[in-house]
Short mmCIF file of C-alpha atoms and ligand atoms in Angstrom, two decimals:
data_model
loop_
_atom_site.label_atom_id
_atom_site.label_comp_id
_atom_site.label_asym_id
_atom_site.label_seq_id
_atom_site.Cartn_x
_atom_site.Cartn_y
_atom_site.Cartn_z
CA UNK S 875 55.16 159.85 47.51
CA UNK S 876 52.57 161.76 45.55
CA UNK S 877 49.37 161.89 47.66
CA UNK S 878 45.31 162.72 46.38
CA UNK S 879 43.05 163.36 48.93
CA UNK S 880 39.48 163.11 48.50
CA UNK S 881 36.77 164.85 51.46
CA UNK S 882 33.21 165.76 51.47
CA UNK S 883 32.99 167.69 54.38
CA UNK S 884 34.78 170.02 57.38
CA UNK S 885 38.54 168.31 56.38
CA UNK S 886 40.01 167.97 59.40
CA UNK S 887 41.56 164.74 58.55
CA UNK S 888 43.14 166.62 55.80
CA UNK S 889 44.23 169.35 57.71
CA UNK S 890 46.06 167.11 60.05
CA UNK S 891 47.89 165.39 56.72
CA UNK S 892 48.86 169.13 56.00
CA UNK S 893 49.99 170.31 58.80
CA UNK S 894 52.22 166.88 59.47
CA UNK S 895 53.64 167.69 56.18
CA UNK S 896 54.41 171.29 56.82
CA UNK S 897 56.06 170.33 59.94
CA UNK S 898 58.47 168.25 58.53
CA UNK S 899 58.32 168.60 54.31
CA UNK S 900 61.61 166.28 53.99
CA UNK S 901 60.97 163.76 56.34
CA UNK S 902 57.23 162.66 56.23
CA UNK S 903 57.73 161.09 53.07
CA UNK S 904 54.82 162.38 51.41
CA UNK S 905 53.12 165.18 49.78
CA UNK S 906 49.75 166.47 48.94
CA UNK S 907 49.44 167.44 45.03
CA UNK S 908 45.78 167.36 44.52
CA UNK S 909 42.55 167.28 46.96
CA UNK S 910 39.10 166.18 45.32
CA UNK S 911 35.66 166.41 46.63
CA UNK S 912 32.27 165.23 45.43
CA UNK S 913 30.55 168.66 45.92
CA UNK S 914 32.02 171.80 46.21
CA UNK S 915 31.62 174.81 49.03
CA UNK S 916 32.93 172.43 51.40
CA UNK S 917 35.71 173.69 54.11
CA UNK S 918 37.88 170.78 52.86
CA UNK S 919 38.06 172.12 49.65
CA UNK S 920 39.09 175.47 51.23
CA UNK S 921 41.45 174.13 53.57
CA UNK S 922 43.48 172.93 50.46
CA UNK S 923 42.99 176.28 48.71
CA UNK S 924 44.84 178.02 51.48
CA UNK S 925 47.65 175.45 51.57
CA UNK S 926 47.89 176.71 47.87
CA UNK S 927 47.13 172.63 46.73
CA UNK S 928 45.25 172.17 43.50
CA UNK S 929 41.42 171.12 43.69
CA UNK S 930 38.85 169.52 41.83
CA UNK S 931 35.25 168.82 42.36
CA UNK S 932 33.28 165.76 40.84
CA UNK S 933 29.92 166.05 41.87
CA UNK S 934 27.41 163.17 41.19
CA UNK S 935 24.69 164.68 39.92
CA UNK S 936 26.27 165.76 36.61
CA UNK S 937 26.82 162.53 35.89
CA UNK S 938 24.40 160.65 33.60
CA UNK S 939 25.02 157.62 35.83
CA UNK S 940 26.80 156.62 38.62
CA UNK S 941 29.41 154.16 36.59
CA UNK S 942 30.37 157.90 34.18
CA UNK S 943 30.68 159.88 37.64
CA UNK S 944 33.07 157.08 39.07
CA UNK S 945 35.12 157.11 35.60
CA UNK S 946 35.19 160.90 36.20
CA UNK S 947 36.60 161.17 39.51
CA UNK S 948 39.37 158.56 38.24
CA UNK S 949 40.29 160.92 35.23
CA UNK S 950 40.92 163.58 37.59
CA UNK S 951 43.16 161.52 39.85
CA UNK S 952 44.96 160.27 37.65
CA UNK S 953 45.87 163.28 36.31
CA UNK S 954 47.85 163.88 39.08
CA UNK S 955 49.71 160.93 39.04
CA UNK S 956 49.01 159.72 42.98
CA UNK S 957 51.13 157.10 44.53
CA UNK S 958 48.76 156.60 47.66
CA UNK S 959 45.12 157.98 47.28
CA UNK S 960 43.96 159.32 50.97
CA UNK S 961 39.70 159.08 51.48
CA UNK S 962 39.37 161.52 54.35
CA UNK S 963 36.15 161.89 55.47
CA UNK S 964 34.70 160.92 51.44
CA UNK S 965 31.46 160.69 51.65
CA UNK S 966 30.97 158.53 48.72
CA UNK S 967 31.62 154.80 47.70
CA UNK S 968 34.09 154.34 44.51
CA UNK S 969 33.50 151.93 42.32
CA UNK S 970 34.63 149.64 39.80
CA UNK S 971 36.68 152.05 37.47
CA UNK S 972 38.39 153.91 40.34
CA UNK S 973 39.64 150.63 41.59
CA UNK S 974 40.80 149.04 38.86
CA UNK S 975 43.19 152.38 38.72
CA UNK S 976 43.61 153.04 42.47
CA UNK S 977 42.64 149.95 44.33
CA UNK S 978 45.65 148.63 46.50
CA UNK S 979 46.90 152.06 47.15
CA UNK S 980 43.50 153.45 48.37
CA UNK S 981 43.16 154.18 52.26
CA UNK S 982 39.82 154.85 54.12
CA UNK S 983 39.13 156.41 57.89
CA UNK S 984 36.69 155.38 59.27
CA UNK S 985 35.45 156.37 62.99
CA UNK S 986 34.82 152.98 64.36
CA UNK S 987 36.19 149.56 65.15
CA UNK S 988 35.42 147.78 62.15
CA UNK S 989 34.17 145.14 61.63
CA UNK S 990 31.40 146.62 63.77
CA UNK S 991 29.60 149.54 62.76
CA UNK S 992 30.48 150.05 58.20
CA UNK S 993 28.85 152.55 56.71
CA UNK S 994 27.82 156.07 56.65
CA UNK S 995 26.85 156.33 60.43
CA UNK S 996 29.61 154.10 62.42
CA UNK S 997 28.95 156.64 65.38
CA UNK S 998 25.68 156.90 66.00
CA UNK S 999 25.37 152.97 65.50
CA UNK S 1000 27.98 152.05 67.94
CA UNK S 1001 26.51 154.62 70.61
CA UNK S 1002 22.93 153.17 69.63
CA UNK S 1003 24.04 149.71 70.33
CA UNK S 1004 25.44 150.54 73.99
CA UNK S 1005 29.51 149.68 73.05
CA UNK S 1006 31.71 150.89 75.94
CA UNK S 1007 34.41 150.95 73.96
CA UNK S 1008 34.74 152.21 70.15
CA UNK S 1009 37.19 153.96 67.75
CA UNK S 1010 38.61 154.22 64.22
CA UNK S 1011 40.39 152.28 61.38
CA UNK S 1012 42.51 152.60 58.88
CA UNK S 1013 42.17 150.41 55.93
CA UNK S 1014 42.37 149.83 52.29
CA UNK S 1015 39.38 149.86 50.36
CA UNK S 1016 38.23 147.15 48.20
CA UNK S 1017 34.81 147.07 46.59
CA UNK S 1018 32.61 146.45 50.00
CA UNK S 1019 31.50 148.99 52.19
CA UNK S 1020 34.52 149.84 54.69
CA UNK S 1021 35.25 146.18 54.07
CA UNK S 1022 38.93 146.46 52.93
CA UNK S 1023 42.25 145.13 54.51
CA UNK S 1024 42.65 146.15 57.91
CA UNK S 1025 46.17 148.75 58.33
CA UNK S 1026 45.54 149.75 61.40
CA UNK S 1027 43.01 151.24 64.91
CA UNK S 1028 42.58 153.44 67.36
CA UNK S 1029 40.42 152.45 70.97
CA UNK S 1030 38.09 155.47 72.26
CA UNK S 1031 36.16 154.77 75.60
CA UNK S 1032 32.69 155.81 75.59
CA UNK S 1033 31.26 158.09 77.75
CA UNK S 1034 27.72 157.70 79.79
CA UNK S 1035 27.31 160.62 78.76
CA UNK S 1036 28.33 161.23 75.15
CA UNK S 1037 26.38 162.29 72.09
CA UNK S 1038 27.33 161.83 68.43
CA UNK S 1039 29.17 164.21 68.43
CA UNK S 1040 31.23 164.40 71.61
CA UNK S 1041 32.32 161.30 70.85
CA UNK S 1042 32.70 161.57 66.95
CA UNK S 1043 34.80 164.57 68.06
CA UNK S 1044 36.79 162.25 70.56
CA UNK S 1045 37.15 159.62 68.16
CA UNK S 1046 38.64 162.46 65.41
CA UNK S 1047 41.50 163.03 67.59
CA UNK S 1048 42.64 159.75 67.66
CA UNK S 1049 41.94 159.13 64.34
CA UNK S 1050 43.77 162.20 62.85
CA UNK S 1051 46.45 161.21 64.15
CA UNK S 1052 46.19 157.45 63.16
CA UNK S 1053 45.82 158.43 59.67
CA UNK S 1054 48.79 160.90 59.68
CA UNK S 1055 51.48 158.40 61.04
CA UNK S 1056 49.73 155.23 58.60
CA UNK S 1057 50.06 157.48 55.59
CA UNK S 1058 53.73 158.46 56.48
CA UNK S 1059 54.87 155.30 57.42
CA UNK S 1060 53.30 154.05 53.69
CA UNK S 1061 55.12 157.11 52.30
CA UNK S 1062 58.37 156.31 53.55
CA UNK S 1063 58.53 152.37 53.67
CA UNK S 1064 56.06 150.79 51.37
CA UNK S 1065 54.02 148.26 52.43
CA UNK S 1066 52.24 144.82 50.95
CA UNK S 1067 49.33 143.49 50.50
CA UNK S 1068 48.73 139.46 51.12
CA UNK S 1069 44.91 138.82 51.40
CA UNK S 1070 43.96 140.71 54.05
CA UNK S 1071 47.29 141.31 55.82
CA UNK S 1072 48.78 144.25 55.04
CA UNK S 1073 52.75 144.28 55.79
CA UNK S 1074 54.48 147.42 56.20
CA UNK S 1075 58.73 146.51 56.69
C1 LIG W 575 35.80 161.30 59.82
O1 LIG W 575 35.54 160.84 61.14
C2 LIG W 575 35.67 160.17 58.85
O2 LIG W 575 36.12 158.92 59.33
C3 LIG W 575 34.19 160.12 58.66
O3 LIG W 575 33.76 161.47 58.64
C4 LIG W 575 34.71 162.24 59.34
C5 LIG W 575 35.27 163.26 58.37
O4 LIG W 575 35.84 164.25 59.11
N1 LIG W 575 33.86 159.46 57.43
P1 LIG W 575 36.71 165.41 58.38
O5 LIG W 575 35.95 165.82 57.13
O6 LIG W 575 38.04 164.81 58.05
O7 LIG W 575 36.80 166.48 59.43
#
């Protein structure tokens, strides 16, 4: 399977998809042809340049509107012809365009248990709110915010005495590797989609 990758930020989801592929190019089912960003200077983007993967960068403000920027970043997936597009740490919501194209075969991390916690700052809510336990998921995305089809999570206990970021850092570890062995299994065996169930044989 051909795989995009879209980040914002450090890319260490990414870099885990990289070096799972690298590690076995034959058998994971999957490769990397293109990785996109909304802004650019990003160690994502970098990450893929040294992996010697094709980039682009779409950002959002040189787009007359939001609707032209989301039209945008589906030109320049398509153009690579993805089977599976990976959101790893994207930073931004796609819209309408992008899944009419993509949507079905779009996956999203994200680092807590959803239902609880969507959005841009899963961590900090779910430490705010006192959980003792949190985590990540792997979904689909659909045209809500981190609303799509459950594929799969990942538990991480909190700590008493955890910050953001000791436990976003925690909950990265777990869900690197969720997101390497969801994408590969999608690679290799397909999966459906029945409402919100998604089957993988
Ligand atoms: C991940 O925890 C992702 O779920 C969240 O931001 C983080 C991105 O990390 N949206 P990285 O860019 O993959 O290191």
């Amino acid at each position: 399977s051909r795989l995009v990758v879209l980040v914002s930020g450090s890319g260490t989801n990414l870099q885990a998809l990289l070096d799972a592929i690298a590690a076995d190019p034959g058998g994971y089912g999957a490769r990397i042809v293109a990785v996109g960003a909304d802004r650019s200077g990003i160690a994502g983007l970098e990450r893929a340049e040294r992996a010697g993967i094709p980039t682009f960068v779409c950002p959002v403000g040189e787009y007359a509107t939001r609707a032209d920027w989301d039209r945008a970043l589906a030109e320049a997936v398509g153009a690579y012809e993805p089977d599976l597009v990976v959101l790893a740490g994207f930073m931004k919501l796609v819209g309408g365009e992008f899944l009419a194209r993509f949507g079905g075969r779009t996956l999203n991390t994200h680092p807590a248990l959803l239902p609880s916690f969507p959005g841009a700052h899963g961590v900090r809510d779910a430490l705010a709110h006192g959980v003792k336990v949190t985590g990540c998921t792997v979904m689909l995305v659909d045209d809500g915010v981190d609303t799509g089809p459950i594929i799969a999570q990942g538990v991480v206990a909190v700590r008493p005495d955890d910050s953001e970021d000791t436990l976003h850092e925690r909950i990265k570890e777990v869900e690197r590797a969720l997101l390497v062995d969801v994408v590969g299994t999608l690679a290799r065996d397909g999966y459906r989609i029945e409402g919100r169930k998604v089957h993988i044989p």
